[in-house]
Amino acid sequence: LLLGTLVGAQAAPDLAQTLPIGPQVLVGQLDNGLTYYIQKNSRPEKRLELRLAVKAGSILEDEDQLGLAHFTEHMAFNGSTHFKKHELVSYLQSNGLKFGADLNAYTGFNETVYILPLPTDQREAIEKGFLVLQDWAQGVSFNAPDIDLERAIVLEEWRLGKGAQDRMNKVLYPKIFEGSLYAQRLPIGTQDSLKGFSHDAIRRFYKDWYRPNLMAVVVVGDIEPHDAKTLVETHFGPLKNPDNARPRVYANVP
């Protein structure tokens, strides 16, 4: 009882304050605005995890882009500047990674995050891992035939999401988020949009929002921080922000 009283008596946290970052994390920003977070962690040995975090999710979709933040995530595994279709997944699986279990990504209302674990006992694997993240950032191909083939896969995800939870959400979300764009921008999108969106619509989403000043690269694992920093600078320093970039707005919740 005394412990409960003491805990309850503590001052409420200031939710406007930024969470502090520990001294073990190397944080920096490139000239193009990309932020990096690097931490050496030798347990487990010879393992490394890379993440590309993009501050862009379904909340930024235009009316002709419903579901395309998530669809863009799918297209990142369908060919890029340095990896042909299927070559990326095949290469990563050759390093012992399982698609879905290890190699993965997710899309939310406000962010899209790509997750890439790697072995560090071969330098080539590390170099190629950073090249993969570089391609995800600004090298996805978006070939028209690949977009159309991927529609069936994303529509199946949409179909599998149907059920009691989905029916409840359709009632709850418009009330929870009444008056907010969040009520209209579920990441999975709509059936009509996924079937009928134009190729230009998804390419436009990628061009508008996949830019270095809305990105962070996270590097944690059995690697020296100065080495990781050099790799980040090499692969992400040349990325460009678009001219007349659209403002990254935040949806209100009344």
GROMACS .gro file of C-alpha atoms in nm:
model
  254
    1LEU     CA    1   0.000   0.000   0.000
    2LEU     CA    2   0.283   0.237   0.089
    3LEU     CA    3   0.456   0.162  -0.244
    4GLY     CA    4   0.133   0.233  -0.430
    5THR     CA    5   0.096   0.563  -0.249
    6LEU     CA    6   0.452   0.666  -0.334
    7VAL     CA    7   0.413   0.575  -0.703
    8GLY     CA    8   0.083   0.762  -0.723
    9ALA     CA    9   0.240   1.068  -0.563
   10GLN     CA   10   0.505   1.106  -0.832
   11ALA     CA   11   0.465   1.400  -1.065
   12ALA     CA   12   0.305   1.323  -1.400
   13PRO     CA   13   0.556   1.318  -1.688
   14ASP     CA   14   0.572   1.614  -1.924
   15LEU     CA   15   0.445   1.460  -2.247
   16ALA     CA   16   0.575   1.755  -2.448
   17GLN     CA   17   0.935   1.670  -2.369
   18THR     CA   18   1.148   1.467  -2.610
   19LEU     CA   19   1.263   1.133  -2.470
   20PRO     CA   20   1.637   1.146  -2.392
   21ILE     CA   21   1.878   0.930  -2.590
   22GLY     CA   22   2.141   0.729  -2.402
   23PRO     CA   23   2.512   0.803  -2.449
   24GLN     CA   24   2.564   0.458  -2.603
   25VAL     CA   25   2.376   0.568  -2.916
   26LEU     CA   26   2.555   0.764  -3.187
   27VAL     CA   27   2.305   1.008  -3.338
   28GLY     CA   28   2.366   1.239  -3.630
   29GLN     CA   29   2.213   1.400  -3.933
   30LEU     CA   30   2.338   1.418  -4.291
   31ASP     CA   31   2.329   1.739  -4.493
   32ASN     CA   32   2.019   1.615  -4.678
   33GLY     CA   33   1.829   1.580  -4.350
   34LEU     CA   34   1.848   1.204  -4.300
   35THR     CA   35   1.899   1.107  -3.935
   36TYR     CA   36   2.098   0.804  -3.821
   37TYR     CA   37   2.101   0.610  -3.493
   38ILE     CA   38   2.392   0.370  -3.437
   39GLN     CA   39   2.462   0.144  -3.140
   40LYS     CA   40   2.723  -0.128  -3.104
   41ASN     CA   41   2.577  -0.445  -2.953
   42SER     CA   42   2.798  -0.755  -2.960
   43ARG     CA   43   2.536  -0.993  -2.825
   44PRO     CA   44   2.449  -1.190  -3.024
   45GLU     CA   45   2.786  -1.197  -3.196
   46LYS     CA   46   2.823  -1.143  -3.570
   47ARG     CA   47   2.468  -1.014  -3.611
   48LEU     CA   48   2.344  -0.675  -3.723
   49GLU     CA   49   2.002  -0.523  -3.774
   50LEU     CA   50   1.935  -0.237  -4.010
   51ARG     CA   51   1.612  -0.041  -4.026
   52LEU     CA   52   1.494   0.226  -4.262
   53ALA     CA   53   1.223   0.435  -4.100
   54VAL     CA   54   1.023   0.663  -4.328
   55LYS     CA   55   0.803   0.926  -4.163
   56ALA     CA   56   0.528   0.860  -4.416
   57GLY     CA   57   0.227   0.633  -4.383
   58SER     CA   58  -0.133   0.613  -4.489
   59ILE     CA   59  -0.225   0.949  -4.335
   60LEU     CA   60  -0.038   1.121  -4.622
   61GLU     CA   61  -0.228   0.947  -4.901
   62ASP     CA   62  -0.425   1.155  -5.150
   63GLU     CA   63  -0.780   1.054  -5.236
   64ASP     CA   64  -0.657   0.848  -5.532
   65GLN     CA   65  -0.392   0.674  -5.319
   66LEU     CA   66  -0.588   0.486  -5.051
   67GLY     CA   67  -0.378   0.188  -4.943
   68LEU     CA   68  -0.074   0.292  -5.145
   69ALA     CA   69   0.160   0.362  -4.854
   70HIS     CA   70   0.128  -0.008  -4.771
   71PHE     CA   71   0.140  -0.105  -5.139
   72THR     CA   72   0.466   0.089  -5.173
   73GLU     CA   73   0.612  -0.128  -4.897
   74HIS     CA   74   0.524  -0.436  -5.105
   75MET     CA   75   0.685  -0.290  -5.417
   76ALA     CA   76   1.014  -0.242  -5.231
   77PHE     CA   77   1.063  -0.619  -5.264
   78ASN     CA   78   0.972  -0.626  -5.635
   79GLY     CA   79   1.283  -0.487  -5.795
   80SER     CA   80   1.503  -0.180  -5.758
   81THR     CA   81   1.804  -0.004  -5.905
   82HIS     CA   82   2.056  -0.268  -5.798
   83PHE     CA   83   1.832  -0.574  -5.755
   84LYS     CA   84   1.606  -0.723  -6.021
   85LYS     CA   85   1.264  -0.866  -5.938
   86HIS     CA   86   1.299  -1.165  -5.698
   87GLU     CA   87   1.678  -1.112  -5.684
   88LEU     CA   88   1.659  -0.917  -5.359
   89VAL     CA   89   1.462  -1.176  -5.164
   90SER     CA   90   1.667  -1.461  -5.313
   91TYR     CA   91   1.994  -1.293  -5.214
   92LEU     CA   92   1.880  -1.223  -4.859
   93GLN     CA   93   1.747  -1.577  -4.818
   94SER     CA   94   2.089  -1.703  -4.922
   95ASN     CA   95   2.216  -1.534  -4.604
   96GLY     CA   96   1.980  -1.747  -4.396
   97LEU     CA   97   1.699  -1.493  -4.366
   98LYS     CA   98   1.336  -1.594  -4.390
   99PHE     CA   99   1.099  -1.355  -4.564
  100GLY     CA  100   0.835  -1.246  -4.313
  101ALA     CA  101   1.005  -1.395  -4.007
  102ASP     CA  102   1.332  -1.197  -4.032
  103LEU     CA  103   1.320  -0.979  -4.341
  104ASN     CA  104   1.008  -0.769  -4.307
  105ALA     CA  105   0.841  -0.429  -4.307
  106TYR     CA  106   0.528  -0.264  -4.177
  107THR     CA  107   0.315   0.037  -4.261
  108GLY     CA  108   0.116   0.245  -4.013
  109PHE     CA  109  -0.076   0.571  -4.024
  110ASN     CA  110   0.236   0.783  -3.981
  111GLU     CA  111   0.536   0.570  -4.070
  112THR     CA  112   0.672   0.287  -4.281
  113VAL     CA  113   0.961   0.080  -4.140
  114TYR     CA  114   1.181  -0.172  -4.321
  115ILE     CA  115   1.366  -0.433  -4.113
  116LEU     CA  116   1.680  -0.610  -4.234
  117PRO     CA  117   1.886  -0.842  -4.007
  118LEU     CA  118   2.228  -0.943  -4.141
  119PRO     CA  119   2.530  -1.158  -4.056
  120THR     CA  120   2.851  -0.959  -4.005
  121ASP     CA  121   3.108  -1.234  -4.062
  122GLN     CA  122   3.118  -1.147  -4.434
  123ARG     CA  123   3.190  -0.790  -4.538
  124GLU     CA  124   2.996  -0.836  -4.861
  125ALA     CA  125   2.676  -0.905  -4.666
  126ILE     CA  126   2.712  -0.579  -4.475
  127GLU     CA  127   2.786  -0.375  -4.787
  128LYS     CA  128   2.494  -0.525  -4.975
  129GLY     CA  129   2.266  -0.475  -4.677
  130PHE     CA  130   2.326  -0.101  -4.686
  131LEU     CA  131   2.278  -0.108  -5.063
  132VAL     CA  132   1.937  -0.271  -5.009
  133LEU     CA  133   1.834   0.008  -4.771
  134GLN     CA  134   1.960   0.266  -5.019
  135ASP     CA  135   1.741   0.114  -5.292
  136TRP     CA  136   1.439   0.105  -5.060
  137ALA     CA  137   1.494   0.473  -4.987
  138GLN     CA  138   1.504   0.599  -5.347
  139GLY     CA  139   1.556   0.314  -5.593
  140VAL     CA  140   1.232   0.111  -5.610
  141SER     CA  141   1.144   0.031  -5.973
  142PHE     CA  142   0.761   0.040  -5.985
  143ASN     CA  143   0.744  -0.143  -6.318
  144ALA     CA  144   0.385  -0.144  -6.443
  145PRO     CA  145   0.353  -0.526  -6.483
  146ASP     CA  146   0.491  -0.580  -6.131
  147ILE     CA  147   0.246  -0.329  -5.984
  148ASP     CA  148  -0.046  -0.509  -6.146
  149LEU     CA  149   0.074  -0.853  -6.032
  150GLU     CA  150   0.108  -0.727  -5.676
  151ARG     CA  151  -0.254  -0.608  -5.666
  152ALA     CA  152  -0.378  -0.966  -5.617
  153ILE     CA  153  -0.140  -1.019  -5.322
  154VAL     CA  154  -0.243  -0.700  -5.142
  155LEU     CA  155  -0.610  -0.765  -5.214
  156GLU     CA  156  -0.569  -1.107  -5.053
  157GLU     CA  157  -0.427  -0.936  -4.742
  158TRP     CA  158  -0.729  -0.706  -4.748
  159ARG     CA  159  -0.960  -1.009  -4.777
  160LEU     CA  160  -0.787  -1.198  -4.494
  161GLY     CA  161  -0.837  -0.894  -4.272
  162LYS     CA  162  -1.213  -0.927  -4.300
  163GLY     CA  163  -1.376  -1.061  -3.985
  164ALA     CA  164  -1.528  -0.959  -3.654
  165GLN     CA  165  -1.244  -0.721  -3.567
  166ASP     CA  166  -1.276  -0.545  -3.901
  167ARG     CA  167  -1.653  -0.510  -3.862
  168MET     CA  168  -1.608  -0.361  -3.515
  169ASN     CA  169  -1.339  -0.122  -3.639
  170LYS     CA  170  -1.571   0.008  -3.910
  171VAL     CA  171  -1.810   0.112  -3.634
  172LEU     CA  172  -1.552   0.225  -3.377
  173TYR     CA  173  -1.297   0.417  -3.586
  174PRO     CA  174  -1.541   0.674  -3.727
  175LYS     CA  175  -1.648   0.750  -3.369
  176ILE     CA  176  -1.303   0.741  -3.207
  177PHE     CA  177  -1.155   0.957  -3.484
  178GLU     CA  178  -1.464   1.161  -3.569
  179GLY     CA  179  -1.367   1.470  -3.763
  180SER     CA  180  -1.014   1.340  -3.825
  181LEU     CA  181  -0.843   1.206  -4.136
  182TYR     CA  182  -0.747   0.897  -3.931
  183ALA     CA  183  -1.102   0.769  -3.973
  184GLN     CA  184  -1.053   0.760  -4.351
  185ARG     CA  185  -0.695   0.636  -4.391
  186LEU     CA  186  -0.669   0.277  -4.267
  187PRO     CA  187  -0.333   0.151  -4.403
  188ILE     CA  188  -0.484  -0.146  -4.591
  189GLY     CA  189  -0.689   0.090  -4.809
  190THR     CA  190  -1.010  -0.002  -4.988
  191GLN     CA  191  -1.092  -0.275  -5.234
  192ASP     CA  192  -1.187  -0.027  -5.505
  193SER     CA  193  -0.865   0.169  -5.463
  194LEU     CA  194  -0.641  -0.139  -5.465
  195LYS     CA  195  -0.807  -0.267  -5.780
  196GLY     CA  196  -0.819   0.057  -5.970
  197PHE     CA  197  -0.541   0.296  -5.868
  198SER     CA  198  -0.322   0.428  -6.148
  199HIS     CA  199   0.047   0.349  -6.177
  200ASP     CA  200   0.117   0.721  -6.158
  201ALA     CA  201  -0.059   0.744  -5.819
  202ILE     CA  202   0.179   0.506  -5.644
  203ARG     CA  203   0.486   0.650  -5.815
  204ARG     CA  204   0.373   0.994  -5.703
  205PHE     CA  205   0.340   0.877  -5.341
  206TYR     CA  206   0.695   0.739  -5.348
  207LYS     CA  207   0.840   1.051  -5.510
  208ASP     CA  208   0.664   1.287  -5.269
  209TRP     CA  209   0.736   1.115  -4.939
  210TYR     CA  210   1.039   0.886  -4.972
  211ARG     CA  211   1.296   1.156  -4.921
  212PRO     CA  212   1.594   1.184  -4.686
  213ASN     CA  213   1.456   1.463  -4.468
  214LEU     CA  214   1.173   1.223  -4.371
  215MET     CA  215   1.399   0.923  -4.311
  216ALA     CA  216   1.609   0.766  -4.040
  217VAL     CA  217   1.855   0.477  -4.064
  218VAL     CA  218   1.897   0.262  -3.753
  219VAL     CA  219   2.206   0.041  -3.718
  220VAL     CA  220   2.234  -0.185  -3.412
  221GLY     CA  221   2.462  -0.485  -3.373
  222ASP     CA  222   2.812  -0.624  -3.391
  223ILE     CA  223   2.970  -0.340  -3.589
  224GLU     CA  224   3.198  -0.052  -3.498
  225PRO     CA  225   3.001   0.275  -3.488
  226HIS     CA  226   3.251   0.470  -3.699
  227ASP     CA  227   3.231   0.200  -3.967
  228ALA     CA  228   2.851   0.210  -3.963
  229LYS     CA  229   2.855   0.590  -3.985
  230THR     CA  230   3.080   0.577  -4.293
  231LEU     CA  231   2.844   0.329  -4.459
  232VAL     CA  232   2.544   0.551  -4.385
  233GLU     CA  233   2.722   0.855  -4.528
  234THR     CA  234   2.830   0.663  -4.840
  235HIS     CA  235   2.492   0.515  -4.922
  236PHE     CA  236   2.255   0.788  -4.806
  237GLY     CA  237   2.455   1.110  -4.839
  238PRO     CA  238   2.387   1.138  -5.216
  239LEU     CA  239   2.007   1.109  -5.177
  240LYS     CA  240   1.815   1.420  -5.278
  241ASN     CA  241   1.502   1.589  -5.153
  242PRO     CA  242   1.254   1.687  -5.425
  243ASP     CA  243   1.227   2.046  -5.540
  244ASN     CA  244   0.920   2.221  -5.397
  245ALA     CA  245   0.869   1.933  -5.153
  246ARG     CA  246   0.518   1.890  -5.019
  247PRO     CA  247   0.486   1.981  -4.650
  248ARG     CA  248   0.467   1.684  -4.416
  249VAL     CA  249   0.144   1.763  -4.232
  250TYR     CA  250   0.003   1.598  -3.919
  251ALA     CA  251  -0.365   1.511  -3.898
  252ASN     CA  252  -0.556   1.652  -3.603
  253VAL     CA  253  -0.769   1.441  -3.371
  254PRO     CA  254  -1.050   1.657  -3.228
   0.00000   0.00000   0.00000
